[in-house]
C-alpha positions as a printed NumPy array, in Angstrom:
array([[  0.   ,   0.   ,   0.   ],
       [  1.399,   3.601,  -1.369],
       [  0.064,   6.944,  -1.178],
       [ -2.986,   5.295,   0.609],
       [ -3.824,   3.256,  -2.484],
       [ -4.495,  -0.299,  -2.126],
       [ -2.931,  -3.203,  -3.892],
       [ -4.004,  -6.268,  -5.499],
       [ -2.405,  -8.667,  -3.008],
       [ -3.622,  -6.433,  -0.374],
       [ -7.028,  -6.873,  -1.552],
       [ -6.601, -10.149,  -1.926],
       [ -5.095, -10.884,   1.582],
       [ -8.039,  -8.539,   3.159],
       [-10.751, -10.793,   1.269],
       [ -9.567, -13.687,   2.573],
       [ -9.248, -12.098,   5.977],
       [-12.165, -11.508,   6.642],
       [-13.704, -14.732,   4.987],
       [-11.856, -16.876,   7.697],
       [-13.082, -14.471,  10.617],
       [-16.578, -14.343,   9.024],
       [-16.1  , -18.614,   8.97 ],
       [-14.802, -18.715,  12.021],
       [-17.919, -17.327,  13.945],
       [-19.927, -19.794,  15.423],
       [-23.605, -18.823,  14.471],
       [-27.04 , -20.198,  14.985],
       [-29.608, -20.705,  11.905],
       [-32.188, -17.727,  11.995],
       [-35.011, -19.227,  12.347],
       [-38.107, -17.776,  10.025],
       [-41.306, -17.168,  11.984],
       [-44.229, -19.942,  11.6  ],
       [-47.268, -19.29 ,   9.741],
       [-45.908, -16.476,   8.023],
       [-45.321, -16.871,   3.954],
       [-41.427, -17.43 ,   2.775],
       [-42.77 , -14.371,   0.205],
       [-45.022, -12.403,  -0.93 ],
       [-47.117, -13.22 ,  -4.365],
       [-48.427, -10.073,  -5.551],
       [-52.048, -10.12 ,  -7.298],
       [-52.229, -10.33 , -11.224],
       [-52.476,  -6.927, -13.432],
       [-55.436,  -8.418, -15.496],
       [-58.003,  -9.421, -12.952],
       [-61.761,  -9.577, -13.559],
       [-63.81 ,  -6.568, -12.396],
       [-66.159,  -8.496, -10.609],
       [-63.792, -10.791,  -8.907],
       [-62.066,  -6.724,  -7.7  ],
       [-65.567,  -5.882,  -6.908],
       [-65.971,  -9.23 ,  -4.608],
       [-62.36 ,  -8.156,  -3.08 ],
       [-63.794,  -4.539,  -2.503],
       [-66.927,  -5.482,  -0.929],
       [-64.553,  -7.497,   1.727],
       [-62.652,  -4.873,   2.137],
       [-65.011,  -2.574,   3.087],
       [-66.779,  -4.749,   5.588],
       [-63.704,  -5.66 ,   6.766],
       [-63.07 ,  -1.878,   7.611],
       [-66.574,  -0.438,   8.248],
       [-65.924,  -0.093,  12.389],
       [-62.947,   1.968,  11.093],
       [-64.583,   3.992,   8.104],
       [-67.889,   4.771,  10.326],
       [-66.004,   6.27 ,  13.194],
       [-63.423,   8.036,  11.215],
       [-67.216,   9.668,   9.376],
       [-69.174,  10.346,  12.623],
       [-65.294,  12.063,  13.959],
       [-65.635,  14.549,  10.808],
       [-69.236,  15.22 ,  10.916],
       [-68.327,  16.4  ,  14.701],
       [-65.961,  18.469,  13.264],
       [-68.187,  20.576,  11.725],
       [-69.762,  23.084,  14.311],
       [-73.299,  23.756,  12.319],
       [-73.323,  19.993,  12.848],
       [-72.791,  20.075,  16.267],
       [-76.32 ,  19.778,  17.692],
       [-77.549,  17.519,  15.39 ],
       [-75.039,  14.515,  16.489],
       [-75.22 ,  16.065,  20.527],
       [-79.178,  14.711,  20.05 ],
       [-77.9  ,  11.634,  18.049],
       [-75.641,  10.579,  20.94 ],
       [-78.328,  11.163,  23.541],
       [-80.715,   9.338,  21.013],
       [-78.319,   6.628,  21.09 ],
       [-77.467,   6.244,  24.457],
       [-80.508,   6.783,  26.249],
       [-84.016,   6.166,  24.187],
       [-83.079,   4.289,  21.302],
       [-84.14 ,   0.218,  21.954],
       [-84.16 ,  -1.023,  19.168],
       [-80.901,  -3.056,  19.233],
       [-82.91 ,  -5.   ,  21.85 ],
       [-85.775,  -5.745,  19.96 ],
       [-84.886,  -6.142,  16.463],
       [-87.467,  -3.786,  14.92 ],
       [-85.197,  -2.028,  12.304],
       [-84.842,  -4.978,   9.627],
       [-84.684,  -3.454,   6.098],
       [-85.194,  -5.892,   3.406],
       [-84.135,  -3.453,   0.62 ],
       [-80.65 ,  -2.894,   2.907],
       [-80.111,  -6.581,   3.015],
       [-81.041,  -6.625,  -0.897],
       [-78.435,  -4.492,  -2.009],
       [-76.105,  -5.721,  -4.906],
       [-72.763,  -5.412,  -2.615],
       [-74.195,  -8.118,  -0.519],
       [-74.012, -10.443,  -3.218],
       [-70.014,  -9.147,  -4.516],
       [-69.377, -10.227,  -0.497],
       [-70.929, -13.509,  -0.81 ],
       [-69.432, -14.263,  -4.159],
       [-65.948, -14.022,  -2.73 ],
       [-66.674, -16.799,  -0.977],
       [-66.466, -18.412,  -4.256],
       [-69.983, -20.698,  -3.178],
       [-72.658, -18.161,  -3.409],
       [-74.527, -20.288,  -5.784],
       [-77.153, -22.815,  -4.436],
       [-74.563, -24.444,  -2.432],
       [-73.513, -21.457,   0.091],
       [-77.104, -21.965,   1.821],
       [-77.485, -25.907,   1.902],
       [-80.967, -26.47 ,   3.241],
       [-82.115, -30.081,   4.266],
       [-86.087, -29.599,   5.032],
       [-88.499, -26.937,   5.163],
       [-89.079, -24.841,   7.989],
       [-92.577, -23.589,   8.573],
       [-93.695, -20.275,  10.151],
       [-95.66 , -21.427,  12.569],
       [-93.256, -21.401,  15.564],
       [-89.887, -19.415,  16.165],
       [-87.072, -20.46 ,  16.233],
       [-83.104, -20.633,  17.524],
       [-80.575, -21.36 ,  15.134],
       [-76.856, -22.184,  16.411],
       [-74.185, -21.611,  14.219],
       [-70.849, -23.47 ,  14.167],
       [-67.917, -23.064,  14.01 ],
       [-66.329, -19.49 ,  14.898],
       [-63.336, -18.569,  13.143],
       [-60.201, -17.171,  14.711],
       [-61.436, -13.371,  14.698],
       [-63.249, -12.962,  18.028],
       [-65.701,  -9.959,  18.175],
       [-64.298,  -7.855,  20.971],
       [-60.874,  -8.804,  19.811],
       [-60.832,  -7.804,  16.204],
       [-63.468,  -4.762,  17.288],
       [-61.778,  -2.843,  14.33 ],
       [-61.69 ,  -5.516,  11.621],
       [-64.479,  -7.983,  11.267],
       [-67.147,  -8.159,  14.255],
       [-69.476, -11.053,  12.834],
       [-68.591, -14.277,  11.049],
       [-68.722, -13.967,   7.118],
       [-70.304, -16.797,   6.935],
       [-72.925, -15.9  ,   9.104],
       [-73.665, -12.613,   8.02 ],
       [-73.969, -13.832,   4.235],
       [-76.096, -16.81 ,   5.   ],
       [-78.241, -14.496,   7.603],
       [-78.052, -10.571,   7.84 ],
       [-78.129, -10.58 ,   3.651],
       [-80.5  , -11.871,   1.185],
       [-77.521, -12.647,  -0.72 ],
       [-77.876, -16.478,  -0.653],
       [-81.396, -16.58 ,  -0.674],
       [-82.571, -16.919,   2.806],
       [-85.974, -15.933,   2.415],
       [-86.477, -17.27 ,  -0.843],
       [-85.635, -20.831,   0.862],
       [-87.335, -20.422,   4.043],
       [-90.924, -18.356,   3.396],
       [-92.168, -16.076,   6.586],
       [-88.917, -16.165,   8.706],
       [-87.939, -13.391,   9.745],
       [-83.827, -13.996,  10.791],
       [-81.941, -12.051,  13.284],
       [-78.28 , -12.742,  13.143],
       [-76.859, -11.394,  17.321],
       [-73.677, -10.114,  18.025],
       [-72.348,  -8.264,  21.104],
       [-74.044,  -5.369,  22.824],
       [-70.921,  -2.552,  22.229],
       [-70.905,  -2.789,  18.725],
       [-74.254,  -0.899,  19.258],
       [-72.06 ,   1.741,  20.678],
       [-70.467,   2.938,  17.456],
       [-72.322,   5.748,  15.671],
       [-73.627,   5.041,  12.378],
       [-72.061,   1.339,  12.163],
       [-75.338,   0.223,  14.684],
       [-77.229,   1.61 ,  12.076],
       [-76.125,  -0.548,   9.397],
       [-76.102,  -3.566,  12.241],
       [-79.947,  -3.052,  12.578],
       [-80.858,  -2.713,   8.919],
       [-79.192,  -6.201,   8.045],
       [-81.363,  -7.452,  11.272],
       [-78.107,  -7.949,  13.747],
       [-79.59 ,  -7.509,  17.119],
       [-78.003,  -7.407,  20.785],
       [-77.153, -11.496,  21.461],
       [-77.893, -10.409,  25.56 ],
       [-81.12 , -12.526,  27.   ],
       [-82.907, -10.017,  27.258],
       [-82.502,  -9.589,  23.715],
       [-83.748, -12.852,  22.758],
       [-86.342, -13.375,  24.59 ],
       [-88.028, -10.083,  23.275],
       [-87.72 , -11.065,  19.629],
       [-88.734, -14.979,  20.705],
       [-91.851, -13.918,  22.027],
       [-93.186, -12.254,  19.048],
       [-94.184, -15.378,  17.963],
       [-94.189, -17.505,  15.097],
       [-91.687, -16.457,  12.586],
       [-89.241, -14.982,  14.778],
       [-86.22 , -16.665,  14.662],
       [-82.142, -15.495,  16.281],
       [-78.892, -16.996,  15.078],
       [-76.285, -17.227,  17.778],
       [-72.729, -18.133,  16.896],
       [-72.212, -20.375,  19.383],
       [-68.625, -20.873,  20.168],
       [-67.477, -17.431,  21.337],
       [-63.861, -16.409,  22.184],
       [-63.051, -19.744,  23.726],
       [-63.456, -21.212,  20.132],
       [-61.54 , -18.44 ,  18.587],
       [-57.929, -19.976,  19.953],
       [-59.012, -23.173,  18.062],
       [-59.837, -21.953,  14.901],
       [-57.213, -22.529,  12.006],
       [-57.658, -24.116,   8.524],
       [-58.963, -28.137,   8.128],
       [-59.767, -28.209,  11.811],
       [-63.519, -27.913,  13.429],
       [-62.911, -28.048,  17.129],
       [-66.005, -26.927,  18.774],
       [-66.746, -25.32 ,  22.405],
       [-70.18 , -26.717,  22.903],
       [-70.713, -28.576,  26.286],
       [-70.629, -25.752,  28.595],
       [-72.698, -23.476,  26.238],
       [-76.282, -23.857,  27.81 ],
       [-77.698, -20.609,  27.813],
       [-79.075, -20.805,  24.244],
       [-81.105, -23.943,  24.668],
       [-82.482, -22.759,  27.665],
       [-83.492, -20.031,  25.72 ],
       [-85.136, -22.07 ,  23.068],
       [-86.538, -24.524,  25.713],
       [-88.239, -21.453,  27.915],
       [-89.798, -19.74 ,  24.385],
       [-90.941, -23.24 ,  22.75 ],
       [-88.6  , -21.951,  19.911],
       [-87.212, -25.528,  17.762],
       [-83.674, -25.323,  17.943],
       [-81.525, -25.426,  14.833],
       [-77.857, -26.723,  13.981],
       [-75.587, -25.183,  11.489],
       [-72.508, -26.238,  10.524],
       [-70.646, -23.807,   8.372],
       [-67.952, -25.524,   6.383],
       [-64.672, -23.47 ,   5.395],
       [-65.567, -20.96 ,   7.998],
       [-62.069, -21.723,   9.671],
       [-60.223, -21.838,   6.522],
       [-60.119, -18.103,   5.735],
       [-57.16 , -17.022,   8.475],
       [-54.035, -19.047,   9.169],
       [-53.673, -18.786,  13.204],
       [-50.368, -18.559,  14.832],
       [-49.418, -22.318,  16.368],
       [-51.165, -21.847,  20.113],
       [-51.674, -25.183,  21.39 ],
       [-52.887, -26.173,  24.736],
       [-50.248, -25.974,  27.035],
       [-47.86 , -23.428,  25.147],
       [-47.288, -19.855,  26.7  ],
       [-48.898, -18.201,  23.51 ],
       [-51.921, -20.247,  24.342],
       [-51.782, -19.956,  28.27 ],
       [-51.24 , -15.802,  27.837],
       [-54.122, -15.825,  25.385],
       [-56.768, -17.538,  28.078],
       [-55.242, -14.989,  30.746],
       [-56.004, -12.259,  28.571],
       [-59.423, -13.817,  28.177],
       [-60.098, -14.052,  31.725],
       [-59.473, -10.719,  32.226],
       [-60.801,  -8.671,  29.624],
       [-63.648, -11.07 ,  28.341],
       [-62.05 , -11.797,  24.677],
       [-58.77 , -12.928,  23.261],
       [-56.329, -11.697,  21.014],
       [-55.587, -14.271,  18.18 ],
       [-52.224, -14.26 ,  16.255],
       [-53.747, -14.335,  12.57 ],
       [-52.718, -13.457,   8.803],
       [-54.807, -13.332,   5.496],
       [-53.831, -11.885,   3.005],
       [-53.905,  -7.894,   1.886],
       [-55.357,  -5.557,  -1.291],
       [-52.253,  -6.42 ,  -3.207],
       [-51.476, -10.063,  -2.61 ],
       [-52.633, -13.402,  -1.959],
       [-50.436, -14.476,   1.538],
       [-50.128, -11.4  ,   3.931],
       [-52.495,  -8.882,   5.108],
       [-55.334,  -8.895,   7.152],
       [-57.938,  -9.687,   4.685],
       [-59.353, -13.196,   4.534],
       [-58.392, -16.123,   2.199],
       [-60.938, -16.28 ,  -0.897],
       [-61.941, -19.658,   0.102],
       [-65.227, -21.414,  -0.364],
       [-68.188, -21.277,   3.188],
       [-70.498, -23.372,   2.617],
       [-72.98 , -23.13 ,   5.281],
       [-75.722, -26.107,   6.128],
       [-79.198, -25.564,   8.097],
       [-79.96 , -28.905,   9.378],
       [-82.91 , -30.47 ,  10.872],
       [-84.799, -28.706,  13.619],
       [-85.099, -30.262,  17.185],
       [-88.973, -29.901,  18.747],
       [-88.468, -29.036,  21.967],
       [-91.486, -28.595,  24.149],
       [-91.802, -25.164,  25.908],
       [-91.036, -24.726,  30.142],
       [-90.48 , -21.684,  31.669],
       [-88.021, -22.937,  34.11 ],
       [-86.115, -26.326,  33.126],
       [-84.113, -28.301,  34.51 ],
       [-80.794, -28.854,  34.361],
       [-80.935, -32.604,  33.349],
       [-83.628, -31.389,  30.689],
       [-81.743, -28.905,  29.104],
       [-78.497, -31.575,  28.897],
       [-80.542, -34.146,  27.606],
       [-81.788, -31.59 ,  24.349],
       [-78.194, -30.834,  24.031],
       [-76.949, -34.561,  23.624],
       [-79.505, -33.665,  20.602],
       [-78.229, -30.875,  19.732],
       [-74.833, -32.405,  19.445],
       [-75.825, -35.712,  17.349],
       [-77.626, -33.947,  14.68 ],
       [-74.569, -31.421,  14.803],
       [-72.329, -34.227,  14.125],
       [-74.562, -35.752,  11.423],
       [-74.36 , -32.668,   9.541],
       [-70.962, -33.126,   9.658],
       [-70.434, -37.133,   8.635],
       [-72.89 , -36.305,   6.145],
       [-70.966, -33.479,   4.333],
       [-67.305, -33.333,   5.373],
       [-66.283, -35.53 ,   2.3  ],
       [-68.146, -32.751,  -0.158],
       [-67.303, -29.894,   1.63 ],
       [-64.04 , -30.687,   3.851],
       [-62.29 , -32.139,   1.78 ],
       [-58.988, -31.118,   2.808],
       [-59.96 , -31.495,   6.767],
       [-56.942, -32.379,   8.838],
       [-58.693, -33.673,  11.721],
       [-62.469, -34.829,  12.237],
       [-64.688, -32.936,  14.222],
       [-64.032, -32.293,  17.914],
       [-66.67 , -31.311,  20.61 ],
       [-63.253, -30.053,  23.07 ],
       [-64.762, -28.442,  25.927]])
């Protein structure tokens, strides 16, 4: 080296320098982080406008908590506009019932063409997203369950995606028919009381016919009569933690409330099984007995939801994001149980309509899973 110029076999001897130091370092692998794609395949240029229409109409559901506040936030921004949403929030907070009693159902709402673009995305909204096994007559309400619950709990994903897709295609839209296949019901899909709580987004809950899932709830819109029916996704939060693609593990046996429900109004209770509901988000491994799993039920405990490690994928691509998976829900009423009506039952009686309630569950499942799961990696599990 001359004049601070460096020469070839000084190169050279630096090069192989620092390849023997760089060798010499003892190094563990990196290890890449599970569930989470190697990389990232971008969508296509050319895509089809409806299938970007079916994306959109996901999209915007899966954002409407977000986009409602962010528009009630600007309208109080605007001072002319102040007394108009100071009586709104009174309205809201102190008269209005009707999240209670389900008396807000607009058919033309639950019409609209973007219902169907949602379904579609799904790709089953032909005849096959709403299988129906028998007729259900008017004449008596009644209490559908629906199974399972995907990984997206509704307090936990608050801002993302408060109701099951499957659920709210199959029974807060006319999108797969609903009506058309069951004549004079009148369906009421429940969720939890606070999403009532967000300005304008309650309004759109009420017009698809989402009501308050509280027992108070249910028993007003049970008594109306024949007709009346309420859709409870059964599994809850508890489920949530379980819920990752070709799996159905269920949390059924400690859920009692809604048969007792069904028992005290004479309402005939209804399975449905929704197959590829838990196919649409990958969940981060959280087995029983990992500390993922056992911080997860803490949280639960403590708060009253959990918060579920998940992926989808995004606007732009197919693997990351937090939109789901286009993947196909198919969603089957089965038979209805007859349950005779009691005001008070007993314990034994209400666990011997769920040992019902569980076998025509499972039938619905032996009878379909080799149509509709056919890439299952388990059977179905009743695990708590």
């Amino acid at each position: 080296m001359e004049g601070g110029t460096l020469t070839s076999s000084s190169r050279k001897f630096s090069a192989s320098a620092l390849r023997e130091k760089l060798t010499s370092l003892s190094t563990s692998p990196l290890c890449p982080v599970v569930g989470l794609p190697a990389s990232i395949e971008f969508v296509p240029t050319k895509i089809p406008r409806r299938r970007r229409l079916q994306t959109l109409a996901v999209a915007i559901w899966s954002t409407v908590i977000i986009i409602c506040i962010s528009l009630f936030l600007y309208l109080c921004s605007i001072p002319v506009l102040w007394p108009f949403t100071a009586v709104y929030l009174i309205w809201v907070s102190c008269i209005d019932e009707s999240p209670v009693h389900g008396t807000r159902l607009s058919p033309w709402f639950r019409s609209l063409k973007a219902w169907q673009y949602f379904a579609e995305y799904y790709p089953a909204s032909d005849r096959y997203f709403l299988c129906q096994e028998c007729d259900l007559p008017p004449d008596r309400p009644y209490v559908f369950g629906y199974h399972p619950h995907d990984c997206i709990n509704q307090k936990g994903a608050f801002l993302l995606k408060p109701i099951s897709r499957g659920a709210i295609a199959t029974f807060a839209t006319e999108a797969t028919g609903f009506s058309a296949a069951f004549p004079g019901i009148r369906p009421h899909l429940l969720t939890l009381t606070n999403n009532f709580d967000v300005p304008i987004y309650r309004e759109i809950l009420m017009a698809l016919g989402i009501s308050s899932v509280s027992k108070h709830s249910c028993s007003n819109i049970l008594k109306r009569g024949p007709g009346e029916a309420i859709t409870i996704v059964v599994g809850g939060a508890a489920e949530s933690l379980s819920a990752r693609p070709g799996t159905a593990d269920l949390t059924l046996r400690r859920r009692l409330g809604f048969i007792k429900i069904a028992i005290q109004h004479g309402a005939d209770l209804v399975p449905v099984f929704s197959f590829g509901e838990n196919d649409i988000y990958h969940q981060m491994p959280n087995e029983r007995g990992t500390t993922i799993y056992a911080l997860q039920k803490r949280f639960q405990k403590l708060f009253g939801f959990t918060l579920p490690l998940f992926h989808g994928r995004g606007l732009m691509n197919y693997n990351l994001g937090l939109l789901p998976h286009r993947r196909r829900i198919v969603s089957v009423i089965g038979r209805p149980i007859h349950i005779g009506k009691c005001e008070n039952p007993s314990l034994e009686e209400v666990t011997r309509v769920q040992m019902r309630y569980i076998e025509e569950l499972t039938r619905i499942w032996n009878t379909y899973k080799d149509e509709f799961a056919k890439t299952r990696k388990r059977e179905l599990s009743i695990i708590d």
